Coordinates of C-alpha atoms in Angstrom, one line a residue:
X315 CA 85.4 32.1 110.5
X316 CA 87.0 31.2 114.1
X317 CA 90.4 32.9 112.8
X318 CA 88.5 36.5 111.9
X319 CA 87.3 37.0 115.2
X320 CA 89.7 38.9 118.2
X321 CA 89.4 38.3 121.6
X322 CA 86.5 40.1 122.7
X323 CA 84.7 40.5 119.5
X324 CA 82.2 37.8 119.6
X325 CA 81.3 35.9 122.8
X326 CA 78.3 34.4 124.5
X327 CA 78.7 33.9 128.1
X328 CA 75.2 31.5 128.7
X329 CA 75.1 30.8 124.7
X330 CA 74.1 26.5 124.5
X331 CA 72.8 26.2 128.6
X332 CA 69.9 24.4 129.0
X333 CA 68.2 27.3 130.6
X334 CA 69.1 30.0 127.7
X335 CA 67.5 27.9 125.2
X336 CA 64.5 26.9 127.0
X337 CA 64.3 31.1 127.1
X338 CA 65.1 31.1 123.4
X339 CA 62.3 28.7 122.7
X340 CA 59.8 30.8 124.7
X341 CA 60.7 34.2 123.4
X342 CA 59.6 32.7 119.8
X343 CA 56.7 31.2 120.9
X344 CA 55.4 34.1 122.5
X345 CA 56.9 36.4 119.3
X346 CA 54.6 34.0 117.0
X347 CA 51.6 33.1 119.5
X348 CA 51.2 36.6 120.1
X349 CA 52.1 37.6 116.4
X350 CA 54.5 40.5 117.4
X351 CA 56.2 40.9 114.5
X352 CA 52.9 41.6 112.6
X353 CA 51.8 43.7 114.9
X354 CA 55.5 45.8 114.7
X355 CA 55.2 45.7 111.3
X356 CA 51.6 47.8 111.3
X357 CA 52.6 49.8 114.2
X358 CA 56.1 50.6 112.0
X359 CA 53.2 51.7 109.4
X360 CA 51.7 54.2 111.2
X361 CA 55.1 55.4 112.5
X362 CA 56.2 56.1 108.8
X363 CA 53.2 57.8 108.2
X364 CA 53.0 59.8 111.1
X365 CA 56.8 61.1 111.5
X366 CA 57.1 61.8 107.8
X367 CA 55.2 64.6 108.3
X368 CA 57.4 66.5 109.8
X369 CA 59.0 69.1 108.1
X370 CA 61.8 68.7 106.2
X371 CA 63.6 71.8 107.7
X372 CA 63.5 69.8 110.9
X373 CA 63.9 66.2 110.0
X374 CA 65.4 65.7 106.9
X375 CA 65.1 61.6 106.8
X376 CA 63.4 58.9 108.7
X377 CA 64.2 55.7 108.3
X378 CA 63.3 52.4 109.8
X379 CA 61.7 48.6 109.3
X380 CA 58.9 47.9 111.9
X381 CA 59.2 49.4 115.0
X382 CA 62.8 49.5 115.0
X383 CA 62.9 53.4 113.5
X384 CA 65.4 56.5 113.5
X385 CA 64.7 60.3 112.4
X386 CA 67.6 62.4 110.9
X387 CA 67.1 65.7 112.9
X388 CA 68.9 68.5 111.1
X389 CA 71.8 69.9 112.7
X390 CA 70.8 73.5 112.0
X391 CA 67.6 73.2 113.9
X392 CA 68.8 71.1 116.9
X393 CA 71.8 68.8 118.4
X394 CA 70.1 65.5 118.8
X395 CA 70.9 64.7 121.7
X396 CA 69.4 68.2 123.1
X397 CA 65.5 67.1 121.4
X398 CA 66.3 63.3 123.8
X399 CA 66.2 65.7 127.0
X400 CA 63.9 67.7 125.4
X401 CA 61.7 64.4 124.9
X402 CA 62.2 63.2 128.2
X403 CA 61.3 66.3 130.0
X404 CA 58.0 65.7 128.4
X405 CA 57.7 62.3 129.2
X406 CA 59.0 60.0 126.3
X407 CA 62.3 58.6 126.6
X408 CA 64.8 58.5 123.5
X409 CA 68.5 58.8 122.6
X410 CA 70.6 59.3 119.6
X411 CA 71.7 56.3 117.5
X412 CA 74.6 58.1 116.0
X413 CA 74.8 61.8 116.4
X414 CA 71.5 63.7 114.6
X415 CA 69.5 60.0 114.4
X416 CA 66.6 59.9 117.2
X417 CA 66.6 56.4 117.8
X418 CA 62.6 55.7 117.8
X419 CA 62.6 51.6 119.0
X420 CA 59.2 50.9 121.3
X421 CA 58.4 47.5 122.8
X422 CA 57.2 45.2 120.5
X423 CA 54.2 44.8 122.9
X424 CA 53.7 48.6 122.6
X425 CA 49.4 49.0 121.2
X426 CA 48.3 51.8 119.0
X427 CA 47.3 54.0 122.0
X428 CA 50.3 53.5 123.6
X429 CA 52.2 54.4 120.2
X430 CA 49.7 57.0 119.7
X431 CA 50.8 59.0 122.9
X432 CA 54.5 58.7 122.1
X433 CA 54.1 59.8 118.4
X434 CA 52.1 63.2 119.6
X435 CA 54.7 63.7 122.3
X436 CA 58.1 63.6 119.1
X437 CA 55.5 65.3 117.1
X438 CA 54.8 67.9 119.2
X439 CA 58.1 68.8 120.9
X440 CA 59.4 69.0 117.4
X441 CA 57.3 71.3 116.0
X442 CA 57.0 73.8 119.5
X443 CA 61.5 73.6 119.7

């Protein structure tokens, strides 16, 4: 495997210190204590639900596991980068993944409301372009 990699493709500056694992071991005990990745899962739910909606005329795809999401914004309706400042002017923060794909990717520790109020904000600056 060692002989695929070039210099500067692969690299872990703290990877095997004693104080990145004791992190490491932390960050999963707070993932499962706290039983994120359930809770990302129904949030990712209601995210589905919510932004598939939208009109295909404006968003011809979302796609997504969790709360790790994307929406496809047409190119004859908008540049995607133009609905991110559009977004961020009214209050949610967002960028493109790769051209026309919103990247939609909320803390895991995010709570319905929370989601709630960025949802209405996509939604709404969407459908009022």
């Amino acid at each position: 495997i060692i002989s695929t990699l070039k210099p500067g493709t692969h690299g872990s500056t703290f990877g095997g210190s004693p104080l990145a694992c004791s992190i490491a071991i932390e960050a999963v005990r707070i993932l499962e204590e706290e039983k994120l990745a359930e809770n990302a899962k129904r949030l990712g739910n209601i995210v589905r639900e919510e932004l598939t909606k939208i009109p295909k005329d404006i968003a011809s795809e979302f796609r997504g596991r969790g709360l790790l999401c994307g929406l496809m914004i047409n190119k004859e309706f908008a540049e995607g980068w133009d609905v991110c400042l559009r977004l961020r002017d009214a209050g949610l923060l967002s960028r493109p993944a790769h051209g026309q794909l919103l990247r939609i990717s909320p803390p895991l520790t995010i709570n319905e409301e929370q989601l709630g109020e960025g949802l209405h904000i996509i939604t709404k600056t969407l459908l009022n372009y």
